[in-house]
PDB file of C-alpha atoms in Angstrom:
ATOM      1  CA  UNK A 382       4.954 -16.185 -10.150  1.00  0.00           C
ATOM      2  CA  UNK A 383       3.607 -12.623  -9.915  1.00  0.00           C
ATOM      3  CA  UNK A 384       4.377 -10.537 -13.034  1.00  0.00           C
ATOM      4  CA  UNK A 385       5.627  -6.976 -13.178  1.00  0.00           C
ATOM      5  CA  UNK A 386       4.163  -5.640 -16.418  1.00  0.00           C
ATOM      6  CA  UNK A 387       5.243  -3.076 -18.981  1.00  0.00           C
ATOM      7  CA  UNK A 388       2.666  -0.626 -20.380  1.00  0.00           C
ATOM      8  CA  UNK A 389       0.063  -2.660 -22.331  1.00  0.00           C
ATOM      9  CA  UNK A 390       0.338  -2.449 -26.097  1.00  0.00           C
ATOM     10  CA  UNK A 391      -3.419  -1.894 -26.407  1.00  0.00           C
ATOM     11  CA  UNK A 392      -3.637   0.997 -23.937  1.00  0.00           C
ATOM     12  CA  UNK A 393      -4.842   4.267 -25.443  1.00  0.00           C
ATOM     13  CA  UNK A 394      -4.200   7.737 -24.028  1.00  0.00           C
ATOM     14  CA  UNK A 395      -7.024  10.128 -24.890  1.00  0.00           C
ATOM     15  CA  UNK A 396      -6.028  13.798 -25.025  1.00  0.00           C
ATOM     16  CA  UNK A 397      -8.776  16.394 -25.516  1.00  0.00           C
ATOM     17  CA  UNK A 398      -6.838  19.327 -24.032  1.00  0.00           C
ATOM     18  CA  UNK A 399      -6.447  21.243 -27.294  1.00  0.00           C
ATOM     19  CA  UNK A 400     -10.230  21.251 -27.741  1.00  0.00           C
ATOM     20  CA  UNK A 401     -11.193  21.296 -24.049  1.00  0.00           C
ATOM     21  CA  UNK A 402      -8.552  23.192 -22.001  1.00  0.00           C
ATOM     22  CA  UNK A 403     -10.575  22.612 -18.832  1.00  0.00           C
ATOM     23  CA  UNK A 404      -9.571  18.932 -19.030  1.00  0.00           C
ATOM     24  CA  UNK A 405      -5.850  19.678 -18.669  1.00  0.00           C
ATOM     25  CA  UNK A 406      -5.794  18.040 -15.222  1.00  0.00           C
ATOM     26  CA  UNK A 407      -7.195  14.789 -16.592  1.00  0.00           C
ATOM     27  CA  UNK A 408      -5.447  12.034 -18.497  1.00  0.00           C
ATOM     28  CA  UNK A 409      -7.888   9.504 -19.930  1.00  0.00           C
ATOM     29  CA  UNK A 410      -6.696   5.941 -20.417  1.00  0.00           C
ATOM     30  CA  UNK A 411      -8.640   3.184 -22.093  1.00  0.00           C
ATOM     31  CA  UNK A 412      -8.689   0.588 -24.840  1.00  0.00           C
ATOM     32  CA  UNK A 413     -10.502   0.181 -28.130  1.00  0.00           C
ATOM     33  CA  UNK A 414     -13.391  -2.305 -28.220  1.00  0.00           C
ATOM     34  CA  UNK A 415     -15.028  -2.240 -31.639  1.00  0.00           C
ATOM     35  CA  UNK A 416     -15.264   1.452 -32.428  1.00  0.00           C
ATOM     36  CA  UNK A 417     -15.561   2.561 -28.797  1.00  0.00           C
ATOM     37  CA  UNK A 418     -12.910   3.587 -26.282  1.00  0.00           C
ATOM     38  CA  UNK A 419     -13.756   1.952 -22.949  1.00  0.00           C
ATOM     39  CA  UNK A 420     -12.015   2.129 -19.539  1.00  0.00           C
ATOM     40  CA  UNK A 421      -8.917  -0.025 -19.268  1.00  0.00           C
ATOM     41  CA  UNK A 422      -9.158  -3.233 -17.226  1.00  0.00           C
ATOM     42  CA  UNK A 423      -9.244  -3.066 -13.431  1.00  0.00           C
ATOM     43  CA  UNK A 424      -6.694  -4.762 -11.177  1.00  0.00           C
ATOM     44  CA  UNK A 425      -8.953  -7.793 -10.804  1.00  0.00           C
ATOM     45  CA  UNK A 426      -9.567  -8.073 -14.549  1.00  0.00           C
ATOM     46  CA  UNK A 427      -5.863  -7.782 -15.396  1.00  0.00           C
ATOM     47  CA  UNK A 428      -4.903 -10.515 -12.927  1.00  0.00           C
ATOM     48  CA  UNK A 429      -7.814 -12.840 -13.688  1.00  0.00           C
ATOM     49  CA  UNK A 430      -7.466 -12.680 -17.451  1.00  0.00           C
ATOM     50  CA  UNK A 431      -4.048 -11.297 -18.501  1.00  0.00           C
ATOM     51  CA  UNK A 432      -4.080  -9.813 -21.984  1.00  0.00           C
ATOM     52  CA  UNK A 433      -1.677 -10.906 -24.719  1.00  0.00           C
ATOM     53  CA  UNK A 434      -0.828  -7.190 -24.914  1.00  0.00           C
ATOM     54  CA  UNK A 435       0.970  -7.382 -21.565  1.00  0.00           C
ATOM     55  CA  UNK A 436       4.731  -7.905 -21.595  1.00  0.00           C
ATOM     56  CA  UNK A 437       6.508  -9.043 -18.432  1.00  0.00           C
ATOM     57  CA  UNK A 438       9.643  -7.342 -17.074  1.00  0.00           C
ATOM     58  CA  UNK A 439      10.173  -9.876 -14.282  1.00  0.00           C
ATOM     59  CA  UNK A 440       8.308 -12.211 -11.949  1.00  0.00           C
ATOM     60  CA  UNK A 441       8.378 -11.721  -8.183  1.00  0.00           C
ATOM     61  CA  UNK A 442       7.477 -14.100  -5.362  1.00  0.00           C
ATOM     62  CA  UNK A 443       5.596 -11.773  -2.990  1.00  0.00           C
ATOM     63  CA  UNK A 444       2.190 -10.500  -4.084  1.00  0.00           C
ATOM     64  CA  UNK A 445       1.817  -7.996  -1.242  1.00  0.00           C
ATOM     65  CA  UNK A 446       5.281  -6.558  -1.898  1.00  0.00           C
ATOM     66  CA  UNK A 447       4.277  -6.192  -5.561  1.00  0.00           C
ATOM     67  CA  UNK A 448       1.101  -4.370  -4.491  1.00  0.00           C
ATOM     68  CA  UNK A 449       3.238  -1.997  -2.394  1.00  0.00           C
ATOM     69  CA  UNK A 450       5.481  -1.474  -5.424  1.00  0.00           C
ATOM     70  CA  UNK A 451       2.362  -0.343  -7.311  1.00  0.00           C
ATOM     71  CA  UNK A 452       1.543   2.075  -4.489  1.00  0.00           C
ATOM     72  CA  UNK A 453       5.091   3.470  -4.354  1.00  0.00           C
ATOM     73  CA  UNK A 454       5.460   3.688  -8.137  1.00  0.00           C
ATOM     74  CA  UNK A 455       9.086   2.559  -8.291  1.00  0.00           C
ATOM     75  CA  UNK A 456      11.461   0.120  -6.635  1.00  0.00           C
ATOM     76  CA  UNK A 457      14.079  -2.561  -7.041  1.00  0.00           C
ATOM     77  CA  UNK A 458      13.780  -6.241  -7.951  1.00  0.00           C
ATOM     78  CA  UNK A 459      16.373  -8.807  -6.850  1.00  0.00           C
ATOM     79  CA  UNK A 460      16.767 -11.437  -9.563  1.00  0.00           C
ATOM     80  CA  UNK A 461      17.771 -15.074  -9.013  1.00  0.00           C
ATOM     81  CA  UNK A 462      21.250 -14.388 -10.398  1.00  0.00           C
ATOM     82  CA  UNK A 463      21.866 -11.728  -7.741  1.00  0.00           C
ATOM     83  CA  UNK A 464      21.337  -8.784 -10.091  1.00  0.00           C
ATOM     84  CA  UNK A 465      19.349  -5.863  -8.696  1.00  0.00           C
ATOM     85  CA  UNK A 466      17.284  -4.009 -11.313  1.00  0.00           C
ATOM     86  CA  UNK A 467      15.437  -0.715 -10.991  1.00  0.00           C
ATOM     87  CA  UNK A 468      11.860  -0.401 -12.179  1.00  0.00           C
ATOM     88  CA  UNK A 469      10.092   2.932 -12.504  1.00  0.00           C
ATOM     89  CA  UNK A 470       6.558   4.101 -13.131  1.00  0.00           C
ATOM     90  CA  UNK A 471       5.575   3.960 -16.800  1.00  0.00           C
ATOM     91  CA  UNK A 472       1.762   4.170 -16.849  1.00  0.00           C
ATOM     92  CA  UNK A 473      -1.385   3.421 -14.890  1.00  0.00           C
ATOM     93  CA  UNK A 474      -4.678   1.825 -15.940  1.00  0.00           C
ATOM     94  CA  UNK A 475      -6.712   4.985 -15.347  1.00  0.00           C
ATOM     95  CA  UNK A 476      -8.681   3.594 -12.425  1.00  0.00           C
ATOM     96  CA  UNK A 477      -8.909   5.655  -9.241  1.00  0.00           C
ATOM     97  CA  UNK A 478      -6.527   4.744  -6.431  1.00  0.00           C
ATOM     98  CA  UNK A 479      -8.205   3.391  -3.295  1.00  0.00           C
ATOM     99  CA  UNK A 480      -6.299   2.532  -0.144  1.00  0.00           C
ATOM    100  CA  UNK A 481      -6.973  -0.877   1.383  1.00  0.00           C
ATOM    101  CA  UNK A 482      -6.350   0.083   5.018  1.00  0.00           C
ATOM    102  CA  UNK A 483      -9.827   1.440   5.750  1.00  0.00           C
ATOM    103  CA  UNK A 484     -11.438  -1.603   4.118  1.00  0.00           C
ATOM    104  CA  UNK A 485      -9.362  -3.978   6.254  1.00  0.00           C
ATOM    105  CA  UNK A 486     -10.170  -1.952   9.357  1.00  0.00           C
ATOM    106  CA  UNK A 487     -13.911  -1.939   8.667  1.00  0.00           C
ATOM    107  CA  UNK A 488     -13.908  -5.697   8.024  1.00  0.00           C
ATOM    108  CA  UNK A 489     -12.149  -6.335  11.311  1.00  0.00           C
ATOM    109  CA  UNK A 490      -9.067  -7.806   9.636  1.00  0.00           C
ATOM    110  CA  UNK A 491      -6.754  -5.401  11.457  1.00  0.00           C
ATOM    111  CA  UNK A 492      -7.019  -3.013  14.396  1.00  0.00           C
ATOM    112  CA  UNK A 493      -6.198   0.698  14.413  1.00  0.00           C
ATOM    113  CA  UNK A 494      -2.838  -0.112  16.002  1.00  0.00           C
ATOM    114  CA  UNK A 495      -2.109  -2.485  13.102  1.00  0.00           C
ATOM    115  CA  UNK A 496      -3.015   0.092  10.440  1.00  0.00           C
ATOM    116  CA  UNK A 497       0.358   0.275   8.687  1.00  0.00           C
ATOM    117  CA  UNK A 498       1.975  -1.325   5.664  1.00  0.00           C
ATOM    118  CA  UNK A 499       3.602  -3.806   8.043  1.00  0.00           C
ATOM    119  CA  UNK A 500       0.324  -4.633   9.792  1.00  0.00           C
ATOM    120  CA  UNK A 501      -1.577  -5.120   6.539  1.00  0.00           C
ATOM    121  CA  UNK A 502       1.181  -7.265   5.032  1.00  0.00           C
ATOM    122  CA  UNK A 503       1.372  -9.425   8.171  1.00  0.00           C
ATOM    123  CA  UNK A 504      -2.376 -10.136   8.027  1.00  0.00           C
ATOM    124  CA  UNK A 505      -2.398 -10.910   4.296  1.00  0.00           C
ATOM    125  CA  UNK A 506       0.657 -13.161   4.528  1.00  0.00           C
ATOM    126  CA  UNK A 507      -1.131 -15.143   7.247  1.00  0.00           C
ATOM    127  CA  UNK A 508      -4.487 -15.138   5.430  1.00  0.00           C
ATOM    128  CA  UNK A 509      -3.765 -15.727   1.721  1.00  0.00           C
ATOM    129  CA  UNK A 510      -7.425 -16.609   1.070  1.00  0.00           C
ATOM    130  CA  UNK A 511      -8.307 -12.966   1.790  1.00  0.00           C
ATOM    131  CA  UNK A 512      -5.519 -11.502  -0.353  1.00  0.00           C
ATOM    132  CA  UNK A 513      -7.354 -11.032  -3.670  1.00  0.00           C
ATOM    133  CA  UNK A 514     -10.503  -9.793  -1.920  1.00  0.00           C
ATOM    134  CA  UNK A 515      -8.509  -7.073  -0.161  1.00  0.00           C
ATOM    135  CA  UNK A 516      -6.045  -6.066  -2.890  1.00  0.00           C
ATOM    136  CA  UNK A 517      -8.769  -5.859  -5.550  1.00  0.00           C
ATOM    137  CA  UNK A 518     -10.483  -3.114  -3.565  1.00  0.00           C
ATOM    138  CA  UNK A 519      -7.895  -0.907  -5.241  1.00  0.00           C
ATOM    139  CA  UNK A 520      -8.758  -1.032  -8.950  1.00  0.00           C
ATOM    140  CA  UNK A 521      -5.694   1.045  -9.834  1.00  0.00           C
ATOM    141  CA  UNK A 522      -2.878  -0.897 -11.501  1.00  0.00           C
ATOM    142  CA  UNK A 523       0.590   0.445 -12.294  1.00  0.00           C
ATOM    143  CA  UNK A 524       2.797  -0.541 -15.233  1.00  0.00           C
ATOM    144  CA  UNK A 525       6.570  -0.235 -15.108  1.00  0.00           C
ATOM    145  CA  UNK A 526       9.713   0.202 -17.176  1.00  0.00           C
ATOM    146  CA  UNK A 527      13.295  -0.823 -16.471  1.00  0.00           C
ATOM    147  CA  UNK A 528      15.390   2.130 -15.386  1.00  0.00           C
ATOM    148  CA  UNK A 529      19.071   2.877 -15.008  1.00  0.00           C
ATOM    149  CA  UNK A 530      18.247   5.118 -12.059  1.00  0.00           C
ATOM    150  CA  UNK A 531      16.950   4.436  -8.574  1.00  0.00           C
ATOM    151  CA  UNK A 532      13.576   5.853  -7.499  1.00  0.00           C
ATOM    152  CA  UNK A 533      12.948   8.833  -9.763  1.00  0.00           C
ATOM    153  CA  UNK A 534      10.467  11.602  -9.053  1.00  0.00           C
ATOM    154  CA  UNK A 535       8.168  13.602 -11.294  1.00  0.00           C
ATOM    155  CA  UNK A 536      10.980  16.080 -11.965  1.00  0.00           C
ATOM    156  CA  UNK A 537      13.027  13.313 -13.581  1.00  0.00           C
ATOM    157  CA  UNK A 538      15.686  13.447 -10.875  1.00  0.00           C
ATOM    158  CA  UNK A 539      16.725  10.587  -8.576  1.00  0.00           C
ATOM    159  CA  UNK A 540      15.004  10.971  -5.203  1.00  0.00           C
ATOM    160  CA  UNK A 541      17.141  11.631  -2.142  1.00  0.00           C
ATOM    161  CA  UNK A 542      16.239   9.753   1.015  1.00  0.00           C
ATOM    162  CA  UNK A 543      14.919  11.966   3.833  1.00  0.00           C
ATOM    163  CA  UNK A 544      15.184  15.096   1.671  1.00  0.00           C
ATOM    164  CA  UNK A 545      12.390  14.694  -0.886  1.00  0.00           C
ATOM    165  CA  UNK A 546       8.619  14.707  -0.514  1.00  0.00           C
ATOM    166  CA  UNK A 547       5.801  13.943  -2.931  1.00  0.00           C
ATOM    167  CA  UNK A 548       3.035  16.544  -3.063  1.00  0.00           C
ATOM    168  CA  UNK A 549      -0.114  17.567  -4.878  1.00  0.00           C
ATOM    169  CA  UNK A 550       1.367  19.771  -7.590  1.00  0.00           C
ATOM    170  CA  UNK A 551      -1.856  21.788  -7.874  1.00  0.00           C
ATOM    171  CA  UNK A 552      -1.125  23.055  -4.350  1.00  0.00           C
ATOM    172  CA  UNK A 553       2.679  22.934  -4.056  1.00  0.00           C
ATOM    173  CA  UNK A 554       4.654  23.450  -7.290  1.00  0.00           C
ATOM    174  CA  UNK A 555       7.287  20.822  -8.020  1.00  0.00           C
ATOM    175  CA  UNK A 556      10.824  21.896  -7.258  1.00  0.00           C
ATOM    176  CA  UNK A 557       9.806  24.124  -4.345  1.00  0.00           C
ATOM    177  CA  UNK A 558      11.816  24.024  -1.120  1.00  0.00           C
ATOM    178  CA  UNK A 559       9.518  23.105   1.763  1.00  0.00           C
ATOM    179  CA  UNK A 560      10.453  23.345   5.435  1.00  0.00           C
ATOM    180  CA  UNK A 561       8.883  20.357   7.168  1.00  0.00           C
ATOM    181  CA  UNK A 562       8.072  20.089  10.852  1.00  0.00           C
ATOM    182  CA  UNK A 563       6.854  16.628  11.911  1.00  0.00           C
ATOM    183  CA  UNK A 564       7.949  13.545  13.901  1.00  0.00           C
ATOM    184  CA  UNK A 565       9.780  10.282  13.303  1.00  0.00           C
ATOM    185  CA  UNK A 566       7.090   7.551  13.198  1.00  0.00           C
ATOM    186  CA  UNK A 567       9.079   5.111  15.367  1.00  0.00           C
ATOM    187  CA  UNK A 568      10.841   7.080  18.103  1.00  0.00           C
ATOM    188  CA  UNK A 569       8.653  10.220  17.789  1.00  0.00           C
ATOM    189  CA  UNK A 570      11.710  12.479  17.744  1.00  0.00           C
ATOM    190  CA  UNK A 571      11.142  15.830  15.986  1.00  0.00           C
ATOM    191  CA  UNK A 572      11.968  16.209  12.309  1.00  0.00           C
ATOM    192  CA  UNK A 573      12.580  19.855  11.430  1.00  0.00           C
ATOM    193  CA  UNK A 574      14.357  20.209   8.124  1.00  0.00           C
ATOM    194  CA  UNK A 575      14.315  21.538   4.604  1.00  0.00           C
ATOM    195  CA  UNK A 576      12.860  19.223   1.946  1.00  0.00           C
ATOM    196  CA  UNK A 577      12.277  19.558  -1.794  1.00  0.00           C
ATOM    197  CA  UNK A 578       8.940  18.791  -3.454  1.00  0.00           C
ATOM    198  CA  UNK A 579      10.167  16.388  -6.136  1.00  0.00           C
ATOM    199  CA  UNK A 580       7.381  13.890  -6.790  1.00  0.00           C
ATOM    200  CA  UNK A 581       3.624  13.332  -7.001  1.00  0.00           C
ATOM    201  CA  UNK A 582       1.276  10.426  -6.281  1.00  0.00           C
ATOM    202  CA  UNK A 583      -2.236   9.256  -6.971  1.00  0.00           C
ATOM    203  CA  UNK A 584      -3.141   9.201  -3.268  1.00  0.00           C
ATOM    204  CA  UNK A 585      -1.534  12.542  -2.431  1.00  0.00           C
ATOM    205  CA  UNK A 586      -4.269  15.118  -2.830  1.00  0.00           C
ATOM    206  CA  UNK A 587      -4.793  18.485  -1.161  1.00  0.00           C
ATOM    207  CA  UNK A 588      -2.725  21.002   0.744  1.00  0.00           C
ATOM    208  CA  UNK A 589      -2.470  18.910   3.921  1.00  0.00           C
ATOM    209  CA  UNK A 590      -0.819  15.860   2.342  1.00  0.00           C
ATOM    210  CA  UNK A 591       2.773  14.975   1.549  1.00  0.00           C
ATOM    211  CA  UNK A 592       4.674  11.707   1.253  1.00  0.00           C
ATOM    212  CA  UNK A 593       8.081  11.504   2.947  1.00  0.00           C
ATOM    213  CA  UNK A 594      10.680   9.537   0.963  1.00  0.00           C
ATOM    214  CA  UNK A 595      12.625   7.317   3.359  1.00  0.00           C
ATOM    215  CA  UNK A 596      14.783   5.563   0.774  1.00  0.00           C
ATOM    216  CA  UNK A 597      15.367   1.901  -0.096  1.00  0.00           C
ATOM    217  CA  UNK A 598      15.649  -1.271   1.978  1.00  0.00           C
ATOM    218  CA  UNK A 599      14.202  -2.919   5.077  1.00  0.00           C
ATOM    219  CA  UNK A 600      14.989  -0.014   7.412  1.00  0.00           C
ATOM    220  CA  UNK A 601      13.351   2.490   5.077  1.00  0.00           C
ATOM    221  CA  UNK A 602      10.294   0.202   4.858  1.00  0.00           C
ATOM    222  CA  UNK A 603      10.013   0.169   8.663  1.00  0.00           C
ATOM    223  CA  UNK A 604       9.778   3.973   8.667  1.00  0.00           C
ATOM    224  CA  UNK A 605       7.750   4.456   5.484  1.00  0.00           C
ATOM    225  CA  UNK A 606       5.183   1.785   6.366  1.00  0.00           C
ATOM    226  CA  UNK A 607       4.369   3.508   9.650  1.00  0.00           C
ATOM    227  CA  UNK A 608       4.654   7.142   8.560  1.00  0.00           C
ATOM    228  CA  UNK A 609       1.310   8.850   9.184  1.00  0.00           C
ATOM    229  CA  UNK A 610       2.469  11.732  11.331  1.00  0.00           C
ATOM    230  CA  UNK A 611       0.860  15.141  11.515  1.00  0.00           C
ATOM    231  CA  UNK A 612       3.013  18.180  10.893  1.00  0.00           C
ATOM    232  CA  UNK A 613       3.391  21.557   9.247  1.00  0.00           C
ATOM    233  CA  UNK A 614       4.819  22.531   5.873  1.00  0.00           C
ATOM    234  CA  UNK A 615       6.217  25.930   5.056  1.00  0.00           C
ATOM    235  CA  UNK A 616       6.610  26.585   1.328  1.00  0.00           C
ATOM    236  CA  UNK A 617       9.551  28.898   0.630  1.00  0.00           C
ATOM    237  CA  UNK A 618       8.644  31.169  -2.281  1.00  0.00           C
ATOM    238  CA  UNK A 619      10.974  33.674  -3.956  1.00  0.00           C
ATOM    239  CA  UNK A 620      10.072  37.327  -3.556  1.00  0.00           C
ATOM    240  CA  UNK A 621       8.838  39.010  -6.736  1.00  0.00           C
TER     241      UNK A 621
END
């Protein structure tokens, strides 16, 4: 019963870059109300009062999994007829991303040891009355499009499990080879290997952040949901 939406028909993208080059890092999204452009609806507003401008790609049966799809930006949906479809990031409502983990921790819903995608999902599945309160802390809402490709990064190429990372492109240029030294989140064995910076993300900001792409499926979720390891990144730059 939970819809996966396409980009709203009434969403406006405001581009002032030609007049204000200093705004090149910003993409303004909103909608027209009267003769004014106002911020587009928040997560809570979209779910409480869905607009007629929203078209549904598919309905899913797990609200927390859908929330995680919004966080990841792409994924797969298993339909009732057995067909597996790919959905990729199309747009976002313009609201700032806010993680729900700290909120759940501060409210005493989970402990530090439970601070993972698995721990948060377990609590919310057991406490559905708290679900909207928690998920609506993140006003950001992602819209999708059907895709012929699996998870696709900001370079337009299909992501390769355990070989691609998402980065802040203002710090690490996309396409750069990056040697990563960190640990496996489950068995703590060292990971020392060459990766490629192939994607970006709303929560990935600064030179000390990267998101490790583990792939698709339950096993990948076990790793990705618990991945918060410290490490070092070495950007390999060509000599001039």
